[in-house]
PDB file of C-alpha atoms in Angstrom:
ATOM      1  CA  UNK A  10      -7.125   0.847  19.451  1.00  0.00           C
ATOM      2  CA  UNK A  11      -7.101   0.923  15.642  1.00  0.00           C
ATOM      3  CA  UNK A  12     -10.772  -0.013  15.416  1.00  0.00           C
ATOM      4  CA  UNK A  13     -11.731   2.663  17.961  1.00  0.00           C
ATOM      5  CA  UNK A  14     -10.021   5.455  15.987  1.00  0.00           C
ATOM      6  CA  UNK A  15     -12.457   7.080  13.517  1.00  0.00           C
ATOM      7  CA  UNK A  16      -9.661   8.332  11.242  1.00  0.00           C
ATOM      8  CA  UNK A  17      -8.257   4.821  11.024  1.00  0.00           C
ATOM      9  CA  UNK A  18     -11.694   3.423  10.200  1.00  0.00           C
ATOM     10  CA  UNK A  19     -12.057   5.981   7.394  1.00  0.00           C
ATOM     11  CA  UNK A  20      -8.686   4.934   5.950  1.00  0.00           C
ATOM     12  CA  UNK A  21      -9.856   1.320   5.919  1.00  0.00           C
ATOM     13  CA  UNK A  22     -13.035   2.257   4.043  1.00  0.00           C
ATOM     14  CA  UNK A  23     -11.732   4.877   1.570  1.00  0.00           C
ATOM     15  CA  UNK A  24     -10.762   2.353  -1.182  1.00  0.00           C
ATOM     16  CA  UNK A  25     -14.307   0.923  -1.093  1.00  0.00           C
ATOM     17  CA  UNK A  26     -15.800   4.425  -1.175  1.00  0.00           C
ATOM     18  CA  UNK A  27     -13.593   5.317  -4.158  1.00  0.00           C
ATOM     19  CA  UNK A  28     -14.877   2.276  -6.044  1.00  0.00           C
ATOM     20  CA  UNK A  29     -18.472   3.410  -5.487  1.00  0.00           C
ATOM     21  CA  UNK A  30     -17.594   6.987  -6.503  1.00  0.00           C
ATOM     22  CA  UNK A  31     -15.844   5.904  -9.705  1.00  0.00           C
ATOM     23  CA  UNK A  32     -18.721   3.578 -10.572  1.00  0.00           C
ATOM     24  CA  UNK A  33     -21.083   6.552 -10.357  1.00  0.00           C
ATOM     25  CA  UNK A  34     -18.739   8.782 -12.398  1.00  0.00           C
ATOM     26  CA  UNK A  35     -18.137   6.244 -15.167  1.00  0.00           C
ATOM     27  CA  UNK A  36     -21.471   4.411 -15.125  1.00  0.00           C
ATOM     28  CA  UNK A  37     -22.120   5.214 -18.792  1.00  0.00           C
ATOM     29  CA  UNK A  38     -18.670   4.086 -19.937  1.00  0.00           C
ATOM     30  CA  UNK A  39     -18.336   0.668 -21.512  1.00  0.00           C
ATOM     31  CA  UNK A  40     -15.932  -1.716 -19.732  1.00  0.00           C
ATOM     32  CA  UNK A  41     -15.436   0.782 -16.903  1.00  0.00           C
ATOM     33  CA  UNK A  42     -14.872  -2.024 -14.378  1.00  0.00           C
ATOM     34  CA  UNK A  43     -11.293  -2.711 -15.491  1.00  0.00           C
ATOM     35  CA  UNK A  44     -10.391   0.986 -15.506  1.00  0.00           C
ATOM     36  CA  UNK A  45     -11.826   1.459 -11.986  1.00  0.00           C
ATOM     37  CA  UNK A  46     -10.026  -1.671 -10.826  1.00  0.00           C
ATOM     38  CA  UNK A  47      -6.589  -0.380 -11.815  1.00  0.00           C
ATOM     39  CA  UNK A  48      -7.345   3.137 -10.556  1.00  0.00           C
ATOM     40  CA  UNK A  49      -8.261   1.856  -7.084  1.00  0.00           C
ATOM     41  CA  UNK A  50      -5.630  -0.907  -6.707  1.00  0.00           C
ATOM     42  CA  UNK A  51      -2.694   1.394  -5.779  1.00  0.00           C
ATOM     43  CA  UNK A  52      -4.949   3.273  -3.341  1.00  0.00           C
ATOM     44  CA  UNK A  53      -5.441   0.140  -1.228  1.00  0.00           C
ATOM     45  CA  UNK A  54      -1.901  -0.070   0.260  1.00  0.00           C
ATOM     46  CA  UNK A  55      -1.588   3.730   0.218  1.00  0.00           C
ATOM     47  CA  UNK A  56      -4.631   4.467   2.365  1.00  0.00           C
ATOM     48  CA  UNK A  57      -4.327   1.375   4.560  1.00  0.00           C
ATOM     49  CA  UNK A  58      -0.647   2.072   5.186  1.00  0.00           C
ATOM     50  CA  UNK A  59      -1.354   5.710   6.024  1.00  0.00           C
ATOM     51  CA  UNK A  60      -2.999   4.616   9.279  1.00  0.00           C
ATOM     52  CA  UNK A  61       0.324   3.225  10.594  1.00  0.00           C
ATOM     53  CA  UNK A  62       2.032   6.583  11.293  1.00  0.00           C
ATOM     54  CA  UNK A  63      -1.095   7.806  13.091  1.00  0.00           C
ATOM     55  CA  UNK A  64      -1.406   4.759  15.330  1.00  0.00           C
ATOM     56  CA  UNK A  65       2.315   4.270  16.056  1.00  0.00           C
ATOM     57  CA  UNK A  66       2.848   7.981  16.757  1.00  0.00           C
ATOM     58  CA  UNK A  67      -0.138   7.950  19.110  1.00  0.00           C
ATOM     59  CA  UNK A  68       1.439   5.065  21.019  1.00  0.00           C
ATOM     60  CA  UNK A  69       4.729   6.985  21.182  1.00  0.00           C
ATOM     61  CA  UNK A  70       2.934  10.046  22.590  1.00  0.00           C
ATOM     62  CA  UNK A  71       1.246   7.962  25.279  1.00  0.00           C
ATOM     63  CA  UNK A  72       4.486   6.075  26.111  1.00  0.00           C
ATOM     64  CA  UNK A  73       2.763   2.797  25.217  1.00  0.00           C
ATOM     65  CA  UNK A  74       5.851   1.640  23.318  1.00  0.00           C
ATOM     66  CA  UNK A  75       8.000   1.963  26.441  1.00  0.00           C
ATOM     67  CA  UNK A  76       5.371   0.107  28.482  1.00  0.00           C
ATOM     68  CA  UNK A  77       5.244  -2.721  25.943  1.00  0.00           C
ATOM     69  CA  UNK A  78       9.018  -2.933  25.917  1.00  0.00           C
ATOM     70  CA  UNK A  79       9.116  -3.198  29.722  1.00  0.00           C
ATOM     71  CA  UNK A  80       6.390  -5.854  29.545  1.00  0.00           C
ATOM     72  CA  UNK A  81       8.683  -8.022  27.422  1.00  0.00           C
ATOM     73  CA  UNK A  82       7.253  -7.354  23.961  1.00  0.00           C
ATOM     74  CA  UNK A  83      10.013  -7.695  21.365  1.00  0.00           C
ATOM     75  CA  UNK A  84      10.564  -5.174  18.572  1.00  0.00           C
ATOM     76  CA  UNK A  85       9.683  -7.617  15.780  1.00  0.00           C
ATOM     77  CA  UNK A  86       6.481  -8.601  17.607  1.00  0.00           C
ATOM     78  CA  UNK A  87       5.470  -4.949  17.824  1.00  0.00           C
ATOM     79  CA  UNK A  88       6.141  -4.367  14.108  1.00  0.00           C
ATOM     80  CA  UNK A  89       4.252  -7.510  13.059  1.00  0.00           C
ATOM     81  CA  UNK A  90       1.292  -6.629  15.289  1.00  0.00           C
ATOM     82  CA  UNK A  91       1.150  -3.114  13.765  1.00  0.00           C
ATOM     83  CA  UNK A  92       1.288  -4.473  10.203  1.00  0.00           C
ATOM     84  CA  UNK A  93      -1.273  -7.232  10.774  1.00  0.00           C
ATOM     85  CA  UNK A  94      -4.552  -5.307  10.420  1.00  0.00           C
ATOM     86  CA  UNK A  95      -3.671  -3.298   7.271  1.00  0.00           C
ATOM     87  CA  UNK A  96      -2.179  -6.386   5.627  1.00  0.00           C
ATOM     88  CA  UNK A  97      -5.238  -8.551   6.345  1.00  0.00           C
ATOM     89  CA  UNK A  98      -7.599  -5.814   5.094  1.00  0.00           C
ATOM     90  CA  UNK A  99      -5.434  -5.401   1.959  1.00  0.00           C
ATOM     91  CA  UNK A 100      -5.732  -9.137   1.221  1.00  0.00           C
ATOM     92  CA  UNK A 101      -9.527  -8.924   1.631  1.00  0.00           C
ATOM     93  CA  UNK A 102      -9.665  -5.998  -0.826  1.00  0.00           C
ATOM     94  CA  UNK A 103      -7.429  -7.817  -3.330  1.00  0.00           C
ATOM     95  CA  UNK A 104      -9.749 -10.845  -3.271  1.00  0.00           C
ATOM     96  CA  UNK A 105     -13.105  -9.046  -3.249  1.00  0.00           C
ATOM     97  CA  UNK A 106     -12.372  -6.152  -5.636  1.00  0.00           C
ATOM     98  CA  UNK A 107     -11.963  -8.134  -8.899  1.00  0.00           C
ATOM     99  CA  UNK A 108     -15.010 -10.261  -8.038  1.00  0.00           C
ATOM    100  CA  UNK A 109     -17.136  -7.188  -7.281  1.00  0.00           C
ATOM    101  CA  UNK A 110     -16.054  -5.406 -10.480  1.00  0.00           C
ATOM    102  CA  UNK A 111     -16.538  -8.618 -12.495  1.00  0.00           C
ATOM    103  CA  UNK A 112     -12.950  -8.799 -13.684  1.00  0.00           C
ATOM    104  CA  UNK A 113     -12.014 -12.036 -15.422  1.00  0.00           C
ATOM    105  CA  UNK A 114      -9.642 -13.770 -12.973  1.00  0.00           C
ATOM    106  CA  UNK A 115      -7.882 -15.681 -15.747  1.00  0.00           C
ATOM    107  CA  UNK A 116      -7.158 -12.334 -17.419  1.00  0.00           C
ATOM    108  CA  UNK A 117      -5.493 -11.110 -14.210  1.00  0.00           C
ATOM    109  CA  UNK A 118      -3.256 -14.177 -14.063  1.00  0.00           C
ATOM    110  CA  UNK A 119      -1.507 -15.705 -11.067  1.00  0.00           C
ATOM    111  CA  UNK A 120       1.007 -12.813 -11.126  1.00  0.00           C
ATOM    112  CA  UNK A 121      -1.659 -10.535  -9.638  1.00  0.00           C
ATOM    113  CA  UNK A 122      -1.233 -11.912  -6.109  1.00  0.00           C
ATOM    114  CA  UNK A 123       2.594 -11.790  -5.731  1.00  0.00           C
ATOM    115  CA  UNK A 124       2.905  -8.372  -7.391  1.00  0.00           C
ATOM    116  CA  UNK A 125       0.182  -6.764  -5.274  1.00  0.00           C
ATOM    117  CA  UNK A 126       1.126  -8.468  -1.988  1.00  0.00           C
ATOM    118  CA  UNK A 127       4.799  -7.482  -2.277  1.00  0.00           C
ATOM    119  CA  UNK A 128       3.911  -3.938  -3.371  1.00  0.00           C
ATOM    120  CA  UNK A 129       1.492  -3.593  -0.435  1.00  0.00           C
ATOM    121  CA  UNK A 130       4.052  -4.954   2.024  1.00  0.00           C
ATOM    122  CA  UNK A 131       6.712  -2.491   0.816  1.00  0.00           C
ATOM    123  CA  UNK A 132       4.297   0.440   1.150  1.00  0.00           C
ATOM    124  CA  UNK A 133       3.379  -0.685   4.680  1.00  0.00           C
ATOM    125  CA  UNK A 134       7.055  -1.000   5.648  1.00  0.00           C
ATOM    126  CA  UNK A 135       7.794   2.499   4.297  1.00  0.00           C
ATOM    127  CA  UNK A 136       4.924   3.905   6.364  1.00  0.00           C
ATOM    128  CA  UNK A 137       6.143   1.932   9.379  1.00  0.00           C
ATOM    129  CA  UNK A 138       9.625   3.415   8.954  1.00  0.00           C
ATOM    130  CA  UNK A 139       8.175   6.926   8.808  1.00  0.00           C
ATOM    131  CA  UNK A 140       6.079   6.164  11.891  1.00  0.00           C
ATOM    132  CA  UNK A 141       9.170   5.092  13.834  1.00  0.00           C
ATOM    133  CA  UNK A 142      10.989   8.302  12.886  1.00  0.00           C
ATOM    134  CA  UNK A 143       8.302  10.600  14.321  1.00  0.00           C
ATOM    135  CA  UNK A 144       7.010  11.062  17.850  1.00  0.00           C
ATOM    136  CA  UNK A 145       3.774  13.034  17.356  1.00  0.00           C
ATOM    137  CA  UNK A 146       0.624  12.278  15.353  1.00  0.00           C
ATOM    138  CA  UNK A 147       0.699  15.647  13.590  1.00  0.00           C
ATOM    139  CA  UNK A 148       4.284  15.245  12.419  1.00  0.00           C
ATOM    140  CA  UNK A 149       3.654  11.632  11.386  1.00  0.00           C
ATOM    141  CA  UNK A 150       0.627  12.595   9.276  1.00  0.00           C
ATOM    142  CA  UNK A 151       2.520  15.410   7.535  1.00  0.00           C
ATOM    143  CA  UNK A 152       5.577  13.260   6.773  1.00  0.00           C
ATOM    144  CA  UNK A 153       3.478  10.328   5.530  1.00  0.00           C
ATOM    145  CA  UNK A 154       1.181  12.409   3.285  1.00  0.00           C
ATOM    146  CA  UNK A 155       3.578  12.602   0.276  1.00  0.00           C
ATOM    147  CA  UNK A 156       4.115   8.835   0.362  1.00  0.00           C
ATOM    148  CA  UNK A 157       0.370   8.276   0.401  1.00  0.00           C
ATOM    149  CA  UNK A 158      -0.182  10.648  -2.551  1.00  0.00           C
ATOM    150  CA  UNK A 159       2.689   9.180  -4.592  1.00  0.00           C
ATOM    151  CA  UNK A 160       1.601   5.580  -3.938  1.00  0.00           C
ATOM    152  CA  UNK A 161      -2.007   6.383  -4.880  1.00  0.00           C
ATOM    153  CA  UNK A 162      -1.572   8.468  -8.023  1.00  0.00           C
ATOM    154  CA  UNK A 163       1.934   7.965  -9.503  1.00  0.00           C
ATOM    155  CA  UNK A 164       0.820   4.933 -11.607  1.00  0.00           C
ATOM    156  CA  UNK A 165      -1.987   7.071 -13.055  1.00  0.00           C
ATOM    157  CA  UNK A 166       0.476   9.830 -14.026  1.00  0.00           C
ATOM    158  CA  UNK A 167       2.795   7.216 -15.554  1.00  0.00           C
ATOM    159  CA  UNK A 168       0.042   6.308 -18.012  1.00  0.00           C
ATOM    160  CA  UNK A 169      -0.117   9.933 -19.207  1.00  0.00           C
ATOM    161  CA  UNK A 170       3.570  10.876 -19.332  1.00  0.00           C
ATOM    162  CA  UNK A 171       6.479   8.904 -20.824  1.00  0.00           C
ATOM    163  CA  UNK A 172       9.058  10.502 -18.515  1.00  0.00           C
ATOM    164  CA  UNK A 173       7.110   9.511 -15.407  1.00  0.00           C
ATOM    165  CA  UNK A 174       6.669   6.039 -16.923  1.00  0.00           C
ATOM    166  CA  UNK A 175      10.459   5.628 -17.135  1.00  0.00           C
ATOM    167  CA  UNK A 176      10.980   6.910 -13.577  1.00  0.00           C
ATOM    168  CA  UNK A 177       8.327   4.675 -12.023  1.00  0.00           C
ATOM    169  CA  UNK A 178      10.094   1.540 -13.327  1.00  0.00           C
ATOM    170  CA  UNK A 179      12.796   2.029 -10.682  1.00  0.00           C
ATOM    171  CA  UNK A 180      10.362   2.564  -7.804  1.00  0.00           C
ATOM    172  CA  UNK A 181       8.361   0.126  -5.684  1.00  0.00           C
ATOM    173  CA  UNK A 182       5.412   0.835  -8.021  1.00  0.00           C
ATOM    174  CA  UNK A 183       7.271  -0.257 -11.145  1.00  0.00           C
ATOM    175  CA  UNK A 184       6.098  -3.879 -11.064  1.00  0.00           C
ATOM    176  CA  UNK A 185       2.486  -2.764 -10.586  1.00  0.00           C
ATOM    177  CA  UNK A 186       2.786  -0.275 -13.464  1.00  0.00           C
ATOM    178  CA  UNK A 187       4.104  -2.924 -15.869  1.00  0.00           C
ATOM    179  CA  UNK A 188       1.654  -5.553 -14.616  1.00  0.00           C
ATOM    180  CA  UNK A 189      -1.345  -3.238 -15.123  1.00  0.00           C
ATOM    181  CA  UNK A 190      -0.500  -3.153 -18.840  1.00  0.00           C
ATOM    182  CA  UNK A 191       0.468  -6.790 -19.384  1.00  0.00           C
ATOM    183  CA  UNK A 192      -1.706  -8.529 -16.757  1.00  0.00           C
ATOM    184  CA  UNK A 193      -1.546 -12.314 -17.275  1.00  0.00           C
ATOM    185  CA  UNK A 194       1.332 -11.848 -19.764  1.00  0.00           C
ATOM    186  CA  UNK A 195       3.504 -10.209 -17.115  1.00  0.00           C
ATOM    187  CA  UNK A 196       6.809 -12.037 -16.653  1.00  0.00           C
ATOM    188  CA  UNK A 197       7.819 -12.600 -13.033  1.00  0.00           C
ATOM    189  CA  UNK A 198      11.479 -12.423 -14.174  1.00  0.00           C
ATOM    190  CA  UNK A 199      10.933  -8.885 -15.478  1.00  0.00           C
ATOM    191  CA  UNK A 200      13.395  -6.281 -14.138  1.00  0.00           C
ATOM    192  CA  UNK A 201      10.502  -4.431 -12.473  1.00  0.00           C
ATOM    193  CA  UNK A 202       9.905  -7.448 -10.209  1.00  0.00           C
ATOM    194  CA  UNK A 203      13.631  -7.551  -9.384  1.00  0.00           C
ATOM    195  CA  UNK A 204      13.430  -3.897  -8.313  1.00  0.00           C
ATOM    196  CA  UNK A 205      10.404  -4.848  -6.205  1.00  0.00           C
ATOM    197  CA  UNK A 206      12.483  -7.451  -4.328  1.00  0.00           C
ATOM    198  CA  UNK A 207      15.279  -4.911  -3.817  1.00  0.00           C
ATOM    199  CA  UNK A 208      12.814  -2.358  -2.446  1.00  0.00           C
ATOM    200  CA  UNK A 209      11.423  -5.004  -0.096  1.00  0.00           C
ATOM    201  CA  UNK A 210      14.882  -5.809   1.276  1.00  0.00           C
ATOM    202  CA  UNK A 211      15.760  -2.120   1.732  1.00  0.00           C
ATOM    203  CA  UNK A 212      12.433  -1.307   3.416  1.00  0.00           C
ATOM    204  CA  UNK A 213      12.731  -4.328   5.715  1.00  0.00           C
ATOM    205  CA  UNK A 214      16.294  -3.491   6.726  1.00  0.00           C
ATOM    206  CA  UNK A 215      15.274   0.129   7.284  1.00  0.00           C
ATOM    207  CA  UNK A 216      12.460  -0.860   9.645  1.00  0.00           C
ATOM    208  CA  UNK A 217      14.739  -3.281  11.530  1.00  0.00           C
ATOM    209  CA  UNK A 218      17.388  -0.573  11.979  1.00  0.00           C
ATOM    210  CA  UNK A 219      14.829   2.031  13.111  1.00  0.00           C
ATOM    211  CA  UNK A 220      13.188  -0.326  15.612  1.00  0.00           C
ATOM    212  CA  UNK A 221      16.566  -0.996  17.178  1.00  0.00           C
ATOM    213  CA  UNK A 222      17.281   2.739  17.357  1.00  0.00           C
ATOM    214  CA  UNK A 223      13.919   3.443  18.990  1.00  0.00           C
TER     215      UNK A 223
END
């Protein structure tokens, strides 16, 4: 159903299209690859996660969720199945993007994978929670739009404003914001990574509670 939906397909492709667009815009800039890389990275979970409210709300409208429940599908199975496609596509982007932009993998460090995977998972869980709270596609899209915009562009604003930089440290984007500056020197014991774990626990518990309510 996801693959048949044109809006969903566009969401899957937008990060790749943004890379091409930025390459055209900054083609004359030296070392533009790294800048494009960190501009597009937060867009990956944001745009991929944005498809969840659309798809889940569509299933709610068509009573598919009730049918699945009657067929014996458990709540956690439904949530995992919904998260599977965006998570797999996110992993593909995270592997291909630095190679395509010719980013030195040793410069990224091993911290790149845990920081980005946990950040992506939290964003997906937040979108999943919003999807479970709405029952129409229109309402789901409207409610999820601010989360998509914040997840995509807040790290960029944090680079330009010190106040935003302090605020973002306490959000699920804090670890990414710090990592984007320190890269391979990023410490996994940094407080920003601790906040990331806390956000993951809260988002997971929120989705579990909402699935039980629905």
